[in-house]
CSV table of C-alpha atoms and ligand atoms in Angstrom, one decimal:
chain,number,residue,atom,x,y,z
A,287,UNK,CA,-6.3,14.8,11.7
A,288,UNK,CA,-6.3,18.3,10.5
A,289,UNK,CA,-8.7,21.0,11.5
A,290,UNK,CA,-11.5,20.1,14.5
A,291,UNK,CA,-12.6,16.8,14.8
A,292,UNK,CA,-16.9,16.3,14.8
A,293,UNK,CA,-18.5,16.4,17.9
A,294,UNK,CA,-18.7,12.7,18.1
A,295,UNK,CA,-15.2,12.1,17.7
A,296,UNK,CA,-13.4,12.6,21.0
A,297,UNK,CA,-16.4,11.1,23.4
A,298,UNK,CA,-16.2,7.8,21.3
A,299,UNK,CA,-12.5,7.7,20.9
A,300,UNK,CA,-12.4,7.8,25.1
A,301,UNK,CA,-14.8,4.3,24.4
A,302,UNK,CA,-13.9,2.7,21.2
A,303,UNK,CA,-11.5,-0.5,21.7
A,304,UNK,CA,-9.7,-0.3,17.6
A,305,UNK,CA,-8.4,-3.1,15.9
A,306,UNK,CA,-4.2,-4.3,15.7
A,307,UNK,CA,-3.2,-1.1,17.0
A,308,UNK,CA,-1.7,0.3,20.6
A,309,UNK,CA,-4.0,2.6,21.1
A,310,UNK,CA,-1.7,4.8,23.7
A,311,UNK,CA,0.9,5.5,20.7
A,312,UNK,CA,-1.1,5.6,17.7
A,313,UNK,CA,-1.8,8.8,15.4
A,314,UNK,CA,-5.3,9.1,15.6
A,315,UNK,CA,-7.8,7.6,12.4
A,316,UNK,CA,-9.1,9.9,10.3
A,317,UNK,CA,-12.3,11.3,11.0
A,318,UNK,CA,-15.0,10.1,7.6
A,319,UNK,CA,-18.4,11.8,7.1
A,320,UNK,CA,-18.9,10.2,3.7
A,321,UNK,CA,-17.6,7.8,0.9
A,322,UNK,CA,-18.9,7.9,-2.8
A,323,UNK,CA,-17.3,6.0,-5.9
A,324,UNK,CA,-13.8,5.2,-5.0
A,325,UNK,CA,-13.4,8.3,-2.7
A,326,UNK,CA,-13.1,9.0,1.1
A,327,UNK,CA,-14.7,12.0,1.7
A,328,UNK,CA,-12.9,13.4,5.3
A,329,UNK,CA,-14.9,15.7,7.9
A,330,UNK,CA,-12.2,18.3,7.1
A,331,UNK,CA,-13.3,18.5,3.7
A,332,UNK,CA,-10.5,17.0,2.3
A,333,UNK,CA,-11.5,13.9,-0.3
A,334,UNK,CA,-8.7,10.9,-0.6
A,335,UNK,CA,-8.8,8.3,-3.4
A,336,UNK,CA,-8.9,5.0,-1.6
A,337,UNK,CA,-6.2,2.3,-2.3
A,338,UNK,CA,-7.9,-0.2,0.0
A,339,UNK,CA,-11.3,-0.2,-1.3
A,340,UNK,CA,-12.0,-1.3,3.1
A,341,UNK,CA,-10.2,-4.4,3.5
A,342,UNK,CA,-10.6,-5.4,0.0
A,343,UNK,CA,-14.5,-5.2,0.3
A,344,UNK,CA,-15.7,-2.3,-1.8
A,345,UNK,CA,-15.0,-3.8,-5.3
A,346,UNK,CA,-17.7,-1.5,-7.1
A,347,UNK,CA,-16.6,1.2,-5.5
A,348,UNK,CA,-18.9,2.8,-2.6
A,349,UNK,CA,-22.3,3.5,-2.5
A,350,UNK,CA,-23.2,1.5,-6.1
A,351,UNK,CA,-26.8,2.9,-6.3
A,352,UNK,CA,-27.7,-0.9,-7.2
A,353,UNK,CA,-26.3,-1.9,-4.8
A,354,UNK,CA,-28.2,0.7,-2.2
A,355,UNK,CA,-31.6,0.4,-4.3
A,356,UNK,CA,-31.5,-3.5,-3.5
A,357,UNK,CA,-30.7,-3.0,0.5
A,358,UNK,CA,-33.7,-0.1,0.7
A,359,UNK,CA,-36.0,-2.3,-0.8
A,360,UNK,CA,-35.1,-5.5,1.2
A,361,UNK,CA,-35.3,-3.0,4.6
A,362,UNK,CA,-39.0,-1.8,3.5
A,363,UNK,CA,-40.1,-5.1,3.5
A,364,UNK,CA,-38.2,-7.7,6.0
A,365,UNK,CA,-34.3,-6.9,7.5
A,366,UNK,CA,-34.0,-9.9,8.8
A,367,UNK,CA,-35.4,-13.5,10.3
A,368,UNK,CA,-33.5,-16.1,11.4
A,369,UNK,CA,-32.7,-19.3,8.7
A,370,UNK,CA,-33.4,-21.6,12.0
A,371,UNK,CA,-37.2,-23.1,10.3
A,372,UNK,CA,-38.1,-20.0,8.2
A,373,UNK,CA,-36.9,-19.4,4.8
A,374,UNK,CA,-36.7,-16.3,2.7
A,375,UNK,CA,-36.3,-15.7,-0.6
A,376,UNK,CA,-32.9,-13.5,-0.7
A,377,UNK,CA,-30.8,-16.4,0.9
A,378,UNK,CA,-32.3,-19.0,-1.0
A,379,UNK,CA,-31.8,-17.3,-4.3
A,380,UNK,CA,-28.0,-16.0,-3.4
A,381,UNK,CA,-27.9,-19.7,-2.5
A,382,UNK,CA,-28.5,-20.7,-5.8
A,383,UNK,CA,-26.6,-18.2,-7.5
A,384,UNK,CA,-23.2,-18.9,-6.0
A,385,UNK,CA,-23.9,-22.6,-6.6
A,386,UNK,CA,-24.0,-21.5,-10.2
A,387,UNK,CA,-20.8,-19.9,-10.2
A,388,UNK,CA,-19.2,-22.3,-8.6
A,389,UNK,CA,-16.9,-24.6,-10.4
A,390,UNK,CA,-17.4,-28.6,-10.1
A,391,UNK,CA,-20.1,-30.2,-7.7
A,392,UNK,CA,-19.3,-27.2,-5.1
A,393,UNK,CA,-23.2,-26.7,-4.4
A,394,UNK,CA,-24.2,-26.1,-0.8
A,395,UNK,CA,-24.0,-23.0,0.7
A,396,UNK,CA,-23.7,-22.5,4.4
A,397,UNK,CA,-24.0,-18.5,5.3
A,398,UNK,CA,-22.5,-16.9,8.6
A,399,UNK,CA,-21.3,-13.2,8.9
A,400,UNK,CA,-17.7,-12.7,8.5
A,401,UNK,CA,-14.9,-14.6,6.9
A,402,UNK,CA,-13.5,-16.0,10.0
A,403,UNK,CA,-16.7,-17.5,11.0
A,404,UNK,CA,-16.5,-19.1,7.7
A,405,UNK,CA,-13.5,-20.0,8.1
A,406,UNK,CA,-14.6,-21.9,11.5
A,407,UNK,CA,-17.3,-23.9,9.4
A,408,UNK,CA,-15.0,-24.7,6.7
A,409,UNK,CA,-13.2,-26.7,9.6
A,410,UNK,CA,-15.9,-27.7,11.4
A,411,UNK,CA,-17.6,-29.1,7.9
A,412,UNK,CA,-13.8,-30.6,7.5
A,413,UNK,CA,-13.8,-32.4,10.8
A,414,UNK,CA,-17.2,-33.8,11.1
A,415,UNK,CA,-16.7,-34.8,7.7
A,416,UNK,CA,-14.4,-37.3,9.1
A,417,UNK,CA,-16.0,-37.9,12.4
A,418,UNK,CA,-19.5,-38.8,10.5
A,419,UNK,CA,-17.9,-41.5,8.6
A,420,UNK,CA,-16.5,-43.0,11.6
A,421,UNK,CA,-12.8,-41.9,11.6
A,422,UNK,CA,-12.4,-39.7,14.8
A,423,UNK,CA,-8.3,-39.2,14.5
A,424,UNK,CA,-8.4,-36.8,11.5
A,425,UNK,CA,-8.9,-33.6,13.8
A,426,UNK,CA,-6.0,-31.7,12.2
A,427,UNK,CA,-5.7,-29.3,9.4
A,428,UNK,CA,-2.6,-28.8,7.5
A,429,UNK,CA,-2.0,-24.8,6.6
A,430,UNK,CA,0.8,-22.7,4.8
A,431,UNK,CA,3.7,-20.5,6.2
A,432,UNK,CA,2.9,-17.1,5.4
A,433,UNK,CA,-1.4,-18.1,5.5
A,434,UNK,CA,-4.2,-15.8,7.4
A,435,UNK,CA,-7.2,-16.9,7.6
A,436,UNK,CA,-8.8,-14.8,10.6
A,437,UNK,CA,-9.1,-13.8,13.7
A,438,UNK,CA,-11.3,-16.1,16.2
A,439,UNK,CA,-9.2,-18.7,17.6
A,440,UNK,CA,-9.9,-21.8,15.4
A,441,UNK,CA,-8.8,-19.6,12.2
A,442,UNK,CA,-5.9,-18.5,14.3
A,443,UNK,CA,-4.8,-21.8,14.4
A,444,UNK,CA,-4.2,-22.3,10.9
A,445,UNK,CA,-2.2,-18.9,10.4
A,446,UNK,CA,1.2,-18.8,10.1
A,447,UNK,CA,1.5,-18.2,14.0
A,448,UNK,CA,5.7,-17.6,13.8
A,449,UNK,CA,5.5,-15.0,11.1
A,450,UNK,CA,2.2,-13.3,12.1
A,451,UNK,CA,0.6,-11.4,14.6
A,452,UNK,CA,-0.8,-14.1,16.8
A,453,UNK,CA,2.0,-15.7,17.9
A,454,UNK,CA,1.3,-14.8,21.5
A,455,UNK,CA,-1.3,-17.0,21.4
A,456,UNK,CA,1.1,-20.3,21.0
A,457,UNK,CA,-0.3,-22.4,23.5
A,458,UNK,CA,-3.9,-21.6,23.5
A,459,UNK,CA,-4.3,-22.4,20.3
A,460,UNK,CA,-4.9,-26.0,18.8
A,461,UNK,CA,-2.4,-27.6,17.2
A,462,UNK,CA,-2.4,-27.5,13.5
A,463,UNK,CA,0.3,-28.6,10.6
A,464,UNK,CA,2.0,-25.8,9.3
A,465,UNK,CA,4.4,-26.5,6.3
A,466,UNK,CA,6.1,-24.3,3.7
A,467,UNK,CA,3.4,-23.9,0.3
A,468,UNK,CA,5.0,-26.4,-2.3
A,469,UNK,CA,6.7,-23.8,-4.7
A,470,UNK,CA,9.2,-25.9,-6.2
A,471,UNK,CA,10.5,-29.3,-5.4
A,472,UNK,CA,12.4,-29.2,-2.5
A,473,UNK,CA,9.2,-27.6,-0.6
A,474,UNK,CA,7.0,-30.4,-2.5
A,475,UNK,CA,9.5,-33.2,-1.6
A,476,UNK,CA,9.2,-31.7,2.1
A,477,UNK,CA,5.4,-31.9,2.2
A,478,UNK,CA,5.2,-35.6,0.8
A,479,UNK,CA,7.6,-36.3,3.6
A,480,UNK,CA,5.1,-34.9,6.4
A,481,UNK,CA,2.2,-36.3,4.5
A,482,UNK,CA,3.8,-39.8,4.6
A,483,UNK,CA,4.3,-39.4,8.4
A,484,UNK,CA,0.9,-37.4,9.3
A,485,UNK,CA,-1.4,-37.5,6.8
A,486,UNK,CA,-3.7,-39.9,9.1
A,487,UNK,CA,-4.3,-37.3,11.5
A,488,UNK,CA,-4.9,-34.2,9.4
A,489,UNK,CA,-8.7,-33.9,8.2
A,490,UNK,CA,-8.2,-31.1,5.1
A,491,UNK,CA,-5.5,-28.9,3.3
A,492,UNK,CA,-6.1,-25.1,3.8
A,493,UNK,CA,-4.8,-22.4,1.5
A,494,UNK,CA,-5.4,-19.1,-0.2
A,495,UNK,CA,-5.5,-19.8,-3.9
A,496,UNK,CA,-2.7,-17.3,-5.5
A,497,UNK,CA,-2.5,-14.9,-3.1
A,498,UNK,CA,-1.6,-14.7,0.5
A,499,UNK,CA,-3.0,-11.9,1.4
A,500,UNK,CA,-2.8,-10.1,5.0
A,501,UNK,CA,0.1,-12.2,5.3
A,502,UNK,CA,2.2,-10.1,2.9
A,503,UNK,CA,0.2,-10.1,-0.2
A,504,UNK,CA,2.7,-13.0,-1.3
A,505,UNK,CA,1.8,-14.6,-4.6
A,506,UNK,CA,2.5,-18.3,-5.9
A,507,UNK,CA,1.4,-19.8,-9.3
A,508,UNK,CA,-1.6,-22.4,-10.5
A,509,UNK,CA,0.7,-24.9,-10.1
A,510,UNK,CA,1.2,-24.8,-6.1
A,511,UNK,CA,-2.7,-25.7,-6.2
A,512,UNK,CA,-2.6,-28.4,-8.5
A,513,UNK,CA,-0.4,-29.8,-6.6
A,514,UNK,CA,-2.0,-29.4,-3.6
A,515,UNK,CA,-5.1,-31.0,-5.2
A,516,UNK,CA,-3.0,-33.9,-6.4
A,517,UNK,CA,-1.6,-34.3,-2.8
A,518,UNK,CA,-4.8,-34.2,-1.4
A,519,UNK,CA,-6.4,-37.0,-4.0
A,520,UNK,CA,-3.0,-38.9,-3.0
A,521,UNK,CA,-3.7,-38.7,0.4
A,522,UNK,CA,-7.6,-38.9,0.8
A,523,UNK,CA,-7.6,-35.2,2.2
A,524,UNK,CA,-10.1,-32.5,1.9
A,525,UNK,CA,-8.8,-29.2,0.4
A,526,UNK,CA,-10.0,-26.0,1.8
A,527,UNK,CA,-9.7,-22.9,-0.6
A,528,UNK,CA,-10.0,-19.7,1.4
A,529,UNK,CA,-11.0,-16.9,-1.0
A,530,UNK,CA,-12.3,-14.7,1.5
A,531,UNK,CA,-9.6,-12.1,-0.3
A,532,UNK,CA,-9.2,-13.8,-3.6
A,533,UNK,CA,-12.4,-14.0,-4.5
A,534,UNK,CA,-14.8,-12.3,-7.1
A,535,UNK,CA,-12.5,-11.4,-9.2
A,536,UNK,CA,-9.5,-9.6,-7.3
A,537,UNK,CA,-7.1,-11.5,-9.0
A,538,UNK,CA,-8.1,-11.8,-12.4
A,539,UNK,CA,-10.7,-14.3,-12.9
A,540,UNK,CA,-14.2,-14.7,-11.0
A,541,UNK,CA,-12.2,-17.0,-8.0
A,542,UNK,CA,-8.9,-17.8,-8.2
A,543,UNK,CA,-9.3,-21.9,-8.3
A,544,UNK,CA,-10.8,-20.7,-11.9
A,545,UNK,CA,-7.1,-19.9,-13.1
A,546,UNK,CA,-6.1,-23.3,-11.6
A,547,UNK,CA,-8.5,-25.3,-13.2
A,548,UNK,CA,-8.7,-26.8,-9.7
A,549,UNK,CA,-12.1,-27.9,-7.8
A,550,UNK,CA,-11.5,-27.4,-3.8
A,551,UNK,CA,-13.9,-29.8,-1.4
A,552,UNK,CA,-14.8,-26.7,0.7
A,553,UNK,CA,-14.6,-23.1,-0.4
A,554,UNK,CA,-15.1,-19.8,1.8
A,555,UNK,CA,-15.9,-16.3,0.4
A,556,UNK,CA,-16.6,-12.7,2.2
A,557,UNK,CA,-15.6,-9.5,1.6
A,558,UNK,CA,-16.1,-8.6,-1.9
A,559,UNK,CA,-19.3,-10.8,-1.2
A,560,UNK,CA,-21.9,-7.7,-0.6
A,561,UNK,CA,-19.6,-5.2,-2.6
A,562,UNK,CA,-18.6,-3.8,0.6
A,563,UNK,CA,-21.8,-2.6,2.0
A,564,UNK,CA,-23.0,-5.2,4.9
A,565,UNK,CA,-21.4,-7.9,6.4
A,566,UNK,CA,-21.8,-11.3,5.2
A,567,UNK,CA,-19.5,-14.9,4.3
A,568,UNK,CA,-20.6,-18.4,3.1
A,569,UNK,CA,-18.7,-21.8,3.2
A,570,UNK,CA,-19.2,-23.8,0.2
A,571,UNK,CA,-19.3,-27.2,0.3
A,572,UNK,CA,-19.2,-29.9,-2.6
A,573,UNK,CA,-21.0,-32.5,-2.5
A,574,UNK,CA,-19.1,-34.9,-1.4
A,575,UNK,CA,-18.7,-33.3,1.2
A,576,UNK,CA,-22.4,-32.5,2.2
A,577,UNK,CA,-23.2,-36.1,0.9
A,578,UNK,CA,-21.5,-37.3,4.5
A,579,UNK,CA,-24.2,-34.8,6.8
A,580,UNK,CA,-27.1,-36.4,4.9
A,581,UNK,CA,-28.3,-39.3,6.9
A,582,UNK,CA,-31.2,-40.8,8.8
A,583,UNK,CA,-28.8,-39.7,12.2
A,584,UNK,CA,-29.2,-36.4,13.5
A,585,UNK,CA,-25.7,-36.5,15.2
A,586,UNK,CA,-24.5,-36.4,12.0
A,587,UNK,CA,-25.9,-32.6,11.3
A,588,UNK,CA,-23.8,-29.7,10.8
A,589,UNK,CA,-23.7,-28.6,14.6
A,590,UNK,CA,-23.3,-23.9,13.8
A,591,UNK,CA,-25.8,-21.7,13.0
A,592,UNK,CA,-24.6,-18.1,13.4
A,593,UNK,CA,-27.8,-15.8,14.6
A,594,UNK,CA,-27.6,-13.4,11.8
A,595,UNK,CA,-26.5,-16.2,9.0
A,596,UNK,CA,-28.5,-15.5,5.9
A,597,UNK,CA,-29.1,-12.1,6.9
A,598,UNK,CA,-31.7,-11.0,4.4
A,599,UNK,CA,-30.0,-7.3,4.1
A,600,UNK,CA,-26.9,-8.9,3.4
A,601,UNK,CA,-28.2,-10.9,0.9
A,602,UNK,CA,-30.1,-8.5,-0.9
A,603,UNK,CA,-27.0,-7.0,-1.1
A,604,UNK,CA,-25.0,-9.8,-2.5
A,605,UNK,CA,-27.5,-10.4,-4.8
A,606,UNK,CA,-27.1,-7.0,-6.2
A,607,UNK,CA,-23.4,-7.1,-6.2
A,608,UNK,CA,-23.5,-10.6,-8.5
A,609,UNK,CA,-26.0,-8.4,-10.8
A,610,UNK,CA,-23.5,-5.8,-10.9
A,611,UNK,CA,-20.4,-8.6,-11.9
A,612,UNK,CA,-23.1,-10.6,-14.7
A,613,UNK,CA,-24.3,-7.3,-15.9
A,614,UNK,CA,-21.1,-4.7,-15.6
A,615,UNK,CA,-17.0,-5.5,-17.1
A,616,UNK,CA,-15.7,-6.5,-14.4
A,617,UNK,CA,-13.1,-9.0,-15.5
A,618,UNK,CA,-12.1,-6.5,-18.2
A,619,UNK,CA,-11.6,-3.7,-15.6
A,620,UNK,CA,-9.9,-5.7,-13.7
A,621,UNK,CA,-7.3,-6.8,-16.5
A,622,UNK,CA,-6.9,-2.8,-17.2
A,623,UNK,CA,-6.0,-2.6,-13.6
A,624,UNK,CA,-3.4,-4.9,-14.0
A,625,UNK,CA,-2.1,-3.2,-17.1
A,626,UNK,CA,-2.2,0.6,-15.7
A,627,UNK,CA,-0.4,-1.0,-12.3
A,628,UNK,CA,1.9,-2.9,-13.5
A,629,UNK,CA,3.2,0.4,-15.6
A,630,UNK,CA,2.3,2.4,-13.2
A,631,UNK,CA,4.5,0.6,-10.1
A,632,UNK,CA,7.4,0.0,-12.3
A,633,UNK,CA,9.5,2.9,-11.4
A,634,UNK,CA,9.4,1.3,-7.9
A,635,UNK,CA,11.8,-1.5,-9.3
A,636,UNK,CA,14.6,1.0,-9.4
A,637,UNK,CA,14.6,2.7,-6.5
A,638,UNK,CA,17.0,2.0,-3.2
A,639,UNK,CA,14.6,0.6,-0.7
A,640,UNK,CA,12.4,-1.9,-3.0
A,641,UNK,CA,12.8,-5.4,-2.8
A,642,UNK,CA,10.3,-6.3,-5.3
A,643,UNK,CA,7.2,-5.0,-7.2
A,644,UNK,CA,4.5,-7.5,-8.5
A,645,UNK,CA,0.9,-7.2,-9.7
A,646,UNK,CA,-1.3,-9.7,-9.8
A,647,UNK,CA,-5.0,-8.4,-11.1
A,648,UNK,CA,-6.2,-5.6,-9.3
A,649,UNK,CA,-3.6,-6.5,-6.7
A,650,UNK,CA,-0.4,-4.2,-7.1
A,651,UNK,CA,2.1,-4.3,-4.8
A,652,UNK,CA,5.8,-2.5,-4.2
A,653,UNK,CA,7.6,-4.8,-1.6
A,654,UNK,CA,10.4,-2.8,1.1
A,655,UNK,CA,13.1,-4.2,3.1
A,656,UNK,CA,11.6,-2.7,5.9
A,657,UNK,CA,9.0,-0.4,7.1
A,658,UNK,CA,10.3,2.4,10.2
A,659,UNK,CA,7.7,5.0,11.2
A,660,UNK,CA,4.2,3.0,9.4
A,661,UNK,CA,2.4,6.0,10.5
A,662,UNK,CA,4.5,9.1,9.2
A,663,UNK,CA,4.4,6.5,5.6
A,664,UNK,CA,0.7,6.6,5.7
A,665,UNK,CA,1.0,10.5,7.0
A,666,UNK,CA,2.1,11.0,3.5
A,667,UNK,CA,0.1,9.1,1.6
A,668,UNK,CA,-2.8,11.4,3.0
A,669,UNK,CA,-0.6,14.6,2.1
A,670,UNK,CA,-0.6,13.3,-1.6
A,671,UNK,CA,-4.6,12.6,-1.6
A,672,UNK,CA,-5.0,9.1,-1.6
A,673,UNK,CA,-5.5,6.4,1.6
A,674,UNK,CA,-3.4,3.9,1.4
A,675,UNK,CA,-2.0,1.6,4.8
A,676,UNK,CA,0.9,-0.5,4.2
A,677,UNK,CA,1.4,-3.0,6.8
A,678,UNK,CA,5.0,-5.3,7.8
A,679,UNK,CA,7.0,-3.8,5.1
A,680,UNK,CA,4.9,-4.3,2.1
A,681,UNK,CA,2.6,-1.3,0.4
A,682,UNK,CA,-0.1,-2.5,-1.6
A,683,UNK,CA,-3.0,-1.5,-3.6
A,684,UNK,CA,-6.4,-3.1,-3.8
A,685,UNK,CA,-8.7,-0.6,-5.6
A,686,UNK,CA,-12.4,-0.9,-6.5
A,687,UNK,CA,-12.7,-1.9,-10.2
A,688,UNK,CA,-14.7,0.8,-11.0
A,689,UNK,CA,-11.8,2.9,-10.3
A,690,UNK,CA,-11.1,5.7,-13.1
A,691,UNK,CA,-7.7,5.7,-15.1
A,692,UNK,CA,-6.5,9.3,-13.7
A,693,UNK,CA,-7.2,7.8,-10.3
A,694,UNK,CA,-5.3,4.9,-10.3
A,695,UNK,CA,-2.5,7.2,-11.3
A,696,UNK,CA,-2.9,9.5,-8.8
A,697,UNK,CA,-2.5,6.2,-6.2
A,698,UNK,CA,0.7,5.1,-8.2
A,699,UNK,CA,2.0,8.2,-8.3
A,700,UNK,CA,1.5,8.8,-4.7
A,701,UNK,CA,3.3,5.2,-4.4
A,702,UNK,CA,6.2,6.0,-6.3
A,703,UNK,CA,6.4,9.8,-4.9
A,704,UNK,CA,6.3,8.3,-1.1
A,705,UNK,CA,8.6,5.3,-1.8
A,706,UNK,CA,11.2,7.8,-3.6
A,707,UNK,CA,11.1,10.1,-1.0
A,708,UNK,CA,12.4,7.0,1.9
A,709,UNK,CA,15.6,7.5,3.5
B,249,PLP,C1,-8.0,-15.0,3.3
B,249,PLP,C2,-8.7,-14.5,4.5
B,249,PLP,N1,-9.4,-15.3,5.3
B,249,PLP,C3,-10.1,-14.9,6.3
B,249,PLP,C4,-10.1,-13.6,6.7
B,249,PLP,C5,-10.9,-13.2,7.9
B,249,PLP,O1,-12.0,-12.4,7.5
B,249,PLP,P1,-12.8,-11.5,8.6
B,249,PLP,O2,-11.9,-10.4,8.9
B,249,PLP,O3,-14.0,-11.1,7.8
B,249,PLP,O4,-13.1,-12.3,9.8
B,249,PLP,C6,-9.4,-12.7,5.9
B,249,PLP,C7,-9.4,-11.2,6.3
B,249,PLP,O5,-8.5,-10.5,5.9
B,249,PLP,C8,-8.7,-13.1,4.8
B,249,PLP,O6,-8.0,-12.3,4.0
């Protein structure tokens, strides 16, 4: 951090615990005082285009003033009350709304308040599921090589524990299925195999649809979902499409089971869910799959209910975000995307350390062999303007839609000007 830090700065830093980092070695995170558009205004003074868009969240850029209107209103009049007996009108209506987007009979909408809790319920759903209609061995889930799906231990489970970052976990962790995504046919041939021998104990298919995202922003075609879908019908499974990342619109189309012309039994969304502003995720559930909690039984009710599910700021929020995508281009903007960084990241192909460059909507990214000093790269992308934070060995952008043409050169620019300059 250049110049003096804010007074709040160093007292906090003594107390804050921050997140996949050692904190004894690490350069220290940049001090912001404000965000507006697709900018990261820094205390120094110094403004940075932002390549992240926060974890893939902001996807109308910052501080949407529909976004805010909708949050200041729903503040003036109730934050928040519990969904346990009361109802208000903000969840029922987002409720309703993201029904309506939804593809096939995926209707019911259960709200928690971040993407690995929805992630939990999606299991939970997938499990009871089972357990309601009297078959208590399917307690499994079968997940991808290269997959993340969160942080809390259940969504640990179904990460790709070798590859990631929680593999000192192994042991703690249930036990899950983990197989290679069917690509091509020896990887299908090898999943029929372990679906011949296993399917019996494994409850649901999990997967992100088209990209997998903190894993390495690794991409696979429709077809890997059809087929999961087929396998899945073949096998009496339920399939489980995590678009916490994928979805409203990041990789071209509103979610990414859309380009698949695939329905999943059970679908989770979050980040991109508010438009970045307040947190928020909801498991989706067709009915099918709902149609095995409805009973004269009360064992057989969902058994979760976050505190803060159905927050109503939240929802007010999301509601104003789904305005914004009926109302504003998003789709197109995000096709422009696609178009400016797929031009725009080509140079990258040519140059000595680059092991592949793909886009994928508003997803570009330029793929190393590896990564040395992660900090002195992302040093340098703040010396060129723009905050961008590569992780492994892959550099990626993400930016909100609403991000303007010279800016999204500016961050390919930087990428090509940083990757060039690698030893
Ligand atoms: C596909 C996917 N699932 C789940 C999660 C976990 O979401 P959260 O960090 O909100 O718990 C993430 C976060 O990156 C994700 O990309």
């Amino acid at each position: 951090m250049e110049g003096k830090p804010p007074d709040w700065y160093e007292p906090g830093l003594r107390h804050v615990w921050l997140p996949y980092v050692q904190m004894k070695t690490m350069r220290r995170p940049l001090a912001v005082t404000r965000t507006e558009g697709c900018r990261i205004v820094l205390n120094d003074g110094r403004e940075l285009i932002d390549g992240v868009a926060s974890w893939w969240t902001a996807c109308h850029g910052y501080n949407h003033p529909h976004i805010r209107a909708a949050i200041e209103r729903q503040l003036s009049v109730m934050p928040h009350v519990m969904l346990g007996g009361l109802a208000h009108e903000q969840a029922y209506t987002l409720a309703r709304r993201l029904a309506a987007l939804m593809p096939g009979d995926l209707e019911r909408v259960f709200f928690s308040d971040s993407g690995s809790v929805a992630v939990e319920v999606a299991m939970k759903m997938a499990v009871q599921y089972w357990v309601n209609q009297g078959v208590r061995t399917r307690k499994k889930l079968l997940a991808f090589r290269g997959g993340y799906h969160g942080d809390t231990t259940g969504a640990m489970a179904v990460c790709d524990l070798e590859a990631g970052m929680h593999a000192l976990f192994l042991g703690f962790l249930p036990e899950h299925l983990i197989a290679d995504l069917p690509v091509d046919d020896e990887s299908a041939a090898a999943l029929v195999r372990l679906l011949e021998e296993r399917a019996s104990e494994v409850a649901a298919i999990i997967v992100e649809p088209l990209v997998q995202g903190a894993g390495g922003m690794r991409f696979h075609d429709a077809e890997v979902l059809r087929r999961l879908r087929a396998l899945a019908d073949r096998y009496e499974l339920l399939l489980i499409f995590d678009e916490i990342f994928t979805g409203f619109a990041r990789t071209g189309t509103l979610f990414a089971c859309e380009a698949a012309g695939v329905v999943p039994d059970i679908l989770t969304l979050s980040k991109a869910l508010t438009g970045g502003t307040l947190p928020l995720a909801a498991t989706i559930a067709h009915r099918k799959v709902f149609d095995a909690f409805w009973s004269d039984d009360p064992a057989h009710a969902l058994m979760h209910g976050p505190t803060f599910m159905g927050n109503a700021l939240a929802c007010a929020a999301a509601n104003a975000s789904l305005d914004l995508f009926e109302r504003e281009p998003r789709l197109s903007e995000v096709a422009a995307i696609a178009a400016a960084l797929r031009q725009g990241l080509a140079p990258c192909r040519d140059m000595r350390r680059v092991r592949d460059v793909r886009v994928m909507g508003a997803i570009g990214v330029v793929a190393l062999d590896r990564i040395d000093d992660v900090y002195e790269l992302r040093r340098r992308f703040v010396a060129e303007g723009v905050f961008v934070r590569p992780f492994g060995a892959t550099i990626y952008l993400t930016p909100a839609f609403t991000i303007a043409p010279d800016d999204l050169g500016r961050l390919t620019d930087a990428v090509i000007r940083v990757v060039g300059e690698l030893e």
